[in-house]
Amino acid sequence: MLFVLGGVVGVAGALIQPAWFPGGLLLALAGEAGLVLGASRVMRSRAGGGAVAAGWMLVVILLTTSRPEGDFLFAAVAGTYLFLLGGIGVAVICATLGGGRQPR
């Protein structure tokens, strides 16, 4: 379920990040960070955040391919690269910080 939810956030982020640059980019990355961190804390392990991050990355990478008709979702602009690389960095950082045992 977390894997699918990560994919949904990836699609939503891909659609919103070019619409309101730079606010859309920040909103997309904040949504991903919140979901990864929340999943890690709810599952009390890094596996929850890792599942969300894996779903996000798979969907975003699949969305970078162009179709035979020439259609594409990501343009070759700085915001797209910030979304792709920043999203991977945010996922790794939040999954690492959110996991493990929480103090009582």
CSV table of N, CA and C in Angstrom, one decimal:
chain,number,residue,atom,x,y,z
A,1,MET,N,0.8,-1.2,0.0
A,1,MET,CA,0.0,0.0,0.0
A,1,MET,C,0.9,1.3,0.0
A,2,LEU,N,2.0,1.2,0.8
A,2,LEU,CA,2.8,2.4,0.8
A,2,LEU,C,3.6,2.6,-0.5
A,3,PHE,N,3.9,1.5,-1.2
A,3,PHE,CA,4.5,1.6,-2.5
A,3,PHE,C,3.6,2.3,-3.5
A,4,VAL,N,2.3,1.9,-3.5
A,4,VAL,CA,1.3,2.6,-4.4
A,4,VAL,C,1.1,4.0,-4.0
A,5,LEU,N,1.1,4.3,-2.7
A,5,LEU,CA,0.9,5.7,-2.3
A,5,LEU,C,2.1,6.6,-2.7
A,6,GLY,N,3.3,6.0,-2.7
A,6,GLY,CA,4.5,6.7,-3.2
A,6,GLY,C,4.4,7.0,-4.6
A,7,GLY,N,3.8,6.1,-5.4
A,7,GLY,CA,3.6,6.3,-6.8
A,7,GLY,C,2.6,7.4,-7.1
A,8,VAL,N,1.6,7.4,-6.3
A,8,VAL,CA,0.5,8.5,-6.5
A,8,VAL,C,1.1,9.8,-6.2
A,9,VAL,N,1.9,9.9,-5.2
A,9,VAL,CA,2.6,11.2,-4.8
A,9,VAL,C,3.6,11.6,-5.9
A,10,GLY,N,4.2,10.6,-6.5
A,10,GLY,CA,5.2,10.9,-7.6
A,10,GLY,C,4.4,11.5,-8.8
A,11,VAL,N,3.3,10.9,-9.2
A,11,VAL,CA,2.5,11.4,-10.3
A,11,VAL,C,2.0,12.8,-10.0
A,12,ALA,N,1.5,13.0,-8.8
A,12,ALA,CA,1.0,14.3,-8.4
A,12,ALA,C,2.1,15.4,-8.4
A,13,GLY,N,3.2,15.0,-7.9
A,13,GLY,CA,4.4,15.9,-7.9
A,13,GLY,C,4.8,16.3,-9.3
A,14,ALA,N,4.8,15.3,-10.2
A,14,ALA,CA,5.2,15.5,-11.6
A,14,ALA,C,4.3,16.5,-12.3
A,15,LEU,N,3.0,16.4,-11.9
A,15,LEU,CA,2.1,17.3,-12.6
A,15,LEU,C,2.1,18.7,-12.0
A,16,ILE,N,2.4,18.8,-10.7
A,16,ILE,CA,2.3,20.1,-10.0
A,16,ILE,C,3.6,20.9,-10.1
A,17,GLN,N,4.7,20.3,-10.1
A,17,GLN,CA,6.0,21.0,-10.1
A,17,GLN,C,6.2,21.9,-11.2
A,18,PRO,N,5.8,21.7,-12.5
A,18,PRO,CA,6.0,22.7,-13.5
A,18,PRO,C,4.9,23.8,-13.5
A,19,ALA,N,3.8,23.5,-12.9
A,19,ALA,CA,2.7,24.5,-12.9
A,19,ALA,C,3.0,25.8,-12.2
A,20,TRP,N,3.5,25.7,-11.0
A,20,TRP,CA,3.7,26.9,-10.2
A,20,TRP,C,5.1,27.0,-9.7
A,21,PHE,N,6.1,27.1,-10.7
A,21,PHE,CA,7.5,27.1,-10.3
A,21,PHE,C,7.8,28.4,-9.6
A,22,PRO,N,8.5,28.4,-8.5
A,22,PRO,CA,9.1,27.4,-7.7
A,22,PRO,C,8.2,26.8,-6.6
A,23,GLY,N,7.1,27.4,-6.4
A,23,GLY,CA,6.2,26.9,-5.4
A,23,GLY,C,5.7,25.5,-5.6
A,24,GLY,N,5.4,25.2,-6.8
A,24,GLY,CA,5.0,23.8,-7.1
A,24,GLY,C,6.1,22.8,-6.8
A,25,LEU,N,7.3,23.2,-7.2
A,25,LEU,CA,8.4,22.3,-6.9
A,25,LEU,C,8.6,22.0,-5.4
A,26,LEU,N,8.5,23.1,-4.6
A,26,LEU,CA,8.6,23.0,-3.2
A,26,LEU,C,7.5,22.2,-2.6
A,27,LEU,N,6.3,22.4,-3.1
A,27,LEU,CA,5.1,21.7,-2.6
A,27,LEU,C,5.2,20.2,-2.9
A,28,ALA,N,5.7,19.8,-4.1
A,28,ALA,CA,5.9,18.4,-4.5
A,28,ALA,C,6.9,17.8,-3.6
A,29,LEU,N,8.1,18.4,-3.4
A,29,LEU,CA,9.1,17.8,-2.5
A,29,LEU,C,8.7,17.8,-1.1
A,30,ALA,N,7.9,18.7,-0.6
A,30,ALA,CA,7.4,18.7,0.8
A,30,ALA,C,6.4,17.6,1.0
A,31,GLY,N,5.6,17.3,-0.1
A,31,GLY,CA,4.6,16.2,0.0
A,31,GLY,C,5.3,14.9,0.1
A,32,GLU,N,6.3,14.8,-0.8
A,32,GLU,CA,7.1,13.5,-0.7
A,32,GLU,C,7.8,13.3,0.6
A,33,ALA,N,8.4,14.4,1.1
A,33,ALA,CA,9.1,14.3,2.4
A,33,ALA,C,8.2,13.9,3.5
A,34,GLY,N,7.0,14.5,3.5
A,34,GLY,CA,6.1,14.2,4.6
A,34,GLY,C,5.6,12.8,4.5
A,35,LEU,N,5.4,12.3,3.3
A,35,LEU,CA,4.9,10.9,3.2
A,35,LEU,C,6.0,9.9,3.6
A,36,VAL,N,7.2,10.1,3.1
A,36,VAL,CA,8.3,9.2,3.4
A,36,VAL,C,8.6,9.2,4.9
A,37,LEU,N,8.7,10.4,5.5
A,37,LEU,CA,8.9,10.5,6.9
A,37,LEU,C,7.8,9.9,7.8
A,38,GLY,N,6.6,10.2,7.3
A,38,GLY,CA,5.4,9.7,8.0
A,38,GLY,C,5.3,8.2,8.0
A,39,ALA,N,5.6,7.6,6.8
A,39,ALA,CA,5.6,6.1,6.7
A,39,ALA,C,6.7,5.5,7.5
A,40,SER,N,7.8,6.1,7.6
A,40,SER,CA,8.9,5.6,8.4
A,40,SER,C,8.5,5.6,9.9
A,41,ARG,N,7.9,6.6,10.3
A,41,ARG,CA,7.5,6.7,11.7
A,41,ARG,C,6.4,5.8,12.0
A,42,VAL,N,5.4,5.7,11.1
A,42,VAL,CA,4.3,4.8,11.4
A,42,VAL,C,4.7,3.4,11.4
A,43,MET,N,5.5,3.0,10.5
A,43,MET,CA,6.0,1.6,10.5
A,43,MET,C,7.1,1.3,11.5
A,44,ARG,N,7.7,2.4,12.1
A,44,ARG,CA,8.8,2.3,13.0
A,44,ARG,C,10.0,1.5,12.5
A,45,SER,N,10.2,1.7,11.2
A,45,SER,CA,11.3,1.2,10.5
A,45,SER,C,11.6,1.9,9.2
A,46,ARG,N,12.8,1.8,8.7
A,46,ARG,CA,13.1,2.4,7.5
A,46,ARG,C,12.4,1.8,6.3
A,47,ALA,N,11.9,0.6,6.5
A,47,ALA,CA,11.3,-0.1,5.4
A,47,ALA,C,10.0,0.6,4.9
A,48,GLY,N,9.3,1.3,5.8
A,48,GLY,CA,8.1,2.0,5.4
A,48,GLY,C,8.5,3.2,4.5
A,49,GLY,N,9.5,3.9,4.9
A,49,GLY,CA,10.0,5.0,4.0
A,49,GLY,C,10.6,4.5,2.7
A,50,GLY,N,11.3,3.4,2.8
A,50,GLY,CA,11.9,2.8,1.6
A,50,GLY,C,10.8,2.4,0.6
A,51,ALA,N,9.7,1.9,1.1
A,51,ALA,CA,8.6,1.4,0.2
A,51,ALA,C,8.0,2.6,-0.5
A,52,VAL,N,7.8,3.7,0.2
A,52,VAL,CA,7.3,4.9,-0.4
A,52,VAL,C,8.3,5.5,-1.4
A,53,ALA,N,9.5,5.5,-1.0
A,53,ALA,CA,10.6,6.1,-1.9
A,53,ALA,C,10.7,5.2,-3.2
A,54,ALA,N,10.6,3.9,-3.0
A,54,ALA,CA,10.7,3.1,-4.2
A,54,ALA,C,9.6,3.3,-5.2
A,55,GLY,N,8.4,3.4,-4.6
A,55,GLY,CA,7.2,3.6,-5.5
A,55,GLY,C,7.3,5.0,-6.2
A,56,TRP,N,7.8,6.0,-5.4
A,56,TRP,CA,8.0,7.3,-6.0
A,56,TRP,C,9.0,7.3,-7.2
A,57,MET,N,10.1,6.7,-6.9
A,57,MET,CA,11.2,6.6,-7.9
A,57,MET,C,10.8,5.9,-9.1
A,58,LEU,N,10.1,4.7,-9.0
A,58,LEU,CA,9.7,3.9,-10.1
A,58,LEU,C,8.8,4.7,-11.0
A,59,VAL,N,7.8,5.3,-10.4
A,59,VAL,CA,6.8,6.1,-11.2
A,59,VAL,C,7.4,7.3,-11.9
A,60,VAL,N,8.3,8.0,-11.2
A,60,VAL,CA,8.9,9.2,-11.7
A,60,VAL,C,9.9,8.8,-12.9
A,61,ILE,N,10.6,7.7,-12.7
A,61,ILE,CA,11.5,7.3,-13.8
A,61,ILE,C,10.7,6.8,-15.0
A,62,LEU,N,9.6,6.1,-14.8
A,62,LEU,CA,8.7,5.7,-15.9
A,62,LEU,C,8.1,6.9,-16.6
A,63,LEU,N,7.8,8.0,-15.9
A,63,LEU,CA,7.3,9.2,-16.5
A,63,LEU,C,8.3,10.0,-17.3
A,64,THR,N,9.6,9.8,-17.1
A,64,THR,CA,10.6,10.5,-17.9
A,64,THR,C,10.7,10.0,-19.3
A,65,THR,N,10.2,8.8,-19.6
A,65,THR,CA,10.3,8.3,-21.0
A,65,THR,C,9.3,9.1,-21.9
A,66,SER,N,9.7,9.2,-23.1
A,66,SER,CA,8.8,9.9,-24.1
A,66,SER,C,8.0,8.8,-24.8
A,67,ARG,N,6.9,9.1,-25.3
A,67,ARG,CA,6.0,8.2,-26.0
A,67,ARG,C,6.4,8.2,-27.5
A,68,PRO,N,6.0,7.2,-28.2
A,68,PRO,CA,6.3,7.1,-29.7
A,68,PRO,C,5.7,8.3,-30.4
A,69,GLU,N,4.6,8.9,-29.9
A,69,GLU,CA,4.0,10.0,-30.6
A,69,GLU,C,4.8,11.3,-30.3
A,70,GLY,N,5.8,11.3,-29.5
A,70,GLY,CA,6.6,12.4,-29.2
A,70,GLY,C,6.2,13.2,-27.9
A,71,ASP,N,5.1,12.7,-27.2
A,71,ASP,CA,4.6,13.3,-26.0
A,71,ASP,C,5.6,13.0,-24.9
A,72,PHE,N,5.7,13.9,-24.0
A,72,PHE,CA,6.5,13.7,-22.8
A,72,PHE,C,5.9,14.6,-21.6
A,73,LEU,N,6.2,14.2,-20.4
A,73,LEU,CA,5.7,14.9,-19.2
A,73,LEU,C,6.7,15.8,-18.7
A,74,PHE,N,8.0,15.5,-18.7
A,74,PHE,CA,9.0,16.3,-18.2
A,74,PHE,C,9.8,17.1,-19.3
A,75,ALA,N,9.8,18.4,-19.2
A,75,ALA,CA,10.6,19.2,-20.1
A,75,ALA,C,12.1,19.2,-19.6
A,76,ALA,N,13.0,19.6,-20.5
A,76,ALA,CA,14.4,19.6,-20.1
A,76,ALA,C,14.7,21.0,-19.5
A,77,VAL,N,14.2,21.3,-18.4
A,77,VAL,CA,14.4,22.6,-17.7
A,77,VAL,C,15.0,22.3,-16.3
A,78,ALA,N,15.5,23.3,-15.6
A,78,ALA,CA,16.1,23.2,-14.3
A,78,ALA,C,15.2,22.6,-13.3
A,79,GLY,N,13.9,23.1,-13.3
A,79,GLY,CA,12.9,22.6,-12.3
A,79,GLY,C,12.7,21.1,-12.4
A,80,THR,N,12.7,20.5,-13.5
A,80,THR,CA,12.6,19.1,-13.7
A,80,THR,C,13.7,18.3,-13.1
A,81,TYR,N,14.9,18.8,-13.3
A,81,TYR,CA,16.1,18.1,-12.7
A,81,TYR,C,16.2,18.3,-11.2
A,82,LEU,N,15.7,19.5,-10.7
A,82,LEU,CA,15.7,19.7,-9.3
A,82,LEU,C,14.6,18.7,-8.7
A,83,PHE,N,13.5,18.5,-9.4
A,83,PHE,CA,12.5,17.6,-8.9
A,83,PHE,C,13.0,16.2,-8.8
A,84,LEU,N,13.7,15.7,-9.9
A,84,LEU,CA,14.2,14.4,-10.0
A,84,LEU,C,15.3,14.1,-8.9
A,85,LEU,N,16.3,14.9,-9.0
A,85,LEU,CA,17.4,14.7,-8.1
A,85,LEU,C,17.1,15.1,-6.6
A,86,GLY,N,16.4,16.2,-6.5
A,86,GLY,CA,16.0,16.6,-5.1
A,86,GLY,C,15.0,15.6,-4.5
A,87,GLY,N,14.1,15.0,-5.3
A,87,GLY,CA,13.2,14.0,-4.8
A,87,GLY,C,13.9,12.8,-4.3
A,88,ILE,N,14.9,12.4,-5.0
A,88,ILE,CA,15.7,11.2,-4.6
A,88,ILE,C,16.5,11.5,-3.3
A,89,GLY,N,17.1,12.7,-3.2
A,89,GLY,CA,17.8,13.1,-2.0
A,89,GLY,C,16.8,13.2,-0.8
A,90,VAL,N,15.7,13.8,-1.0
A,90,VAL,CA,14.7,14.0,0.0
A,90,VAL,C,14.2,12.6,0.5
A,91,ALA,N,14.0,11.7,-0.4
A,91,ALA,CA,13.6,10.3,0.0
A,91,ALA,C,14.6,9.6,0.8
A,92,VAL,N,15.8,9.7,0.4
A,92,VAL,CA,16.9,9.0,1.2
A,92,VAL,C,17.1,9.7,2.6
A,93,ILE,N,17.1,11.0,2.6
A,93,ILE,CA,17.2,11.6,3.9
A,93,ILE,C,16.1,11.3,4.9
A,94,CYS,N,14.9,11.5,4.4
A,94,CYS,CA,13.7,11.2,5.2
A,94,CYS,C,13.5,9.8,5.7
A,95,ALA,N,13.9,8.8,4.8
A,95,ALA,CA,13.8,7.4,5.1
A,95,ALA,C,14.8,7.1,6.2
A,96,THR,N,16.0,7.7,6.1
A,96,THR,CA,17.1,7.5,7.1
A,96,THR,C,16.7,8.1,8.4
A,97,LEU,N,16.2,9.3,8.4
A,97,LEU,CA,15.9,10.0,9.7
A,97,LEU,C,14.7,9.4,10.4
A,98,GLY,N,13.7,8.9,9.6
A,98,GLY,CA,12.4,8.5,10.2
A,98,GLY,C,12.4,7.1,10.8
A,99,GLY,N,13.4,6.3,10.5
A,99,GLY,CA,13.3,4.9,10.9
A,99,GLY,C,14.0,4.7,12.2
A,100,GLY,N,14.0,3.4,12.6
A,100,GLY,CA,14.6,3.0,13.9
A,100,GLY,C,13.7,3.2,15.1
A,101,ARG,N,14.3,2.9,16.2
A,101,ARG,CA,13.5,3.1,17.5
A,101,ARG,C,13.3,4.5,17.9
A,102,GLN,N,12.2,4.8,18.3
A,102,GLN,CA,11.9,6.2,18.8
A,102,GLN,C,12.0,6.2,20.3
A,103,PRO,N,12.6,7.3,20.9
A,103,PRO,CA,12.6,7.3,22.3
A,103,PRO,C,11.2,7.5,22.9
A,104,ARG,N,11.0,7.0,24.1
A,104,ARG,CA,9.7,7.1,24.8
A,104,ARG,C,9.7,8.3,25.7
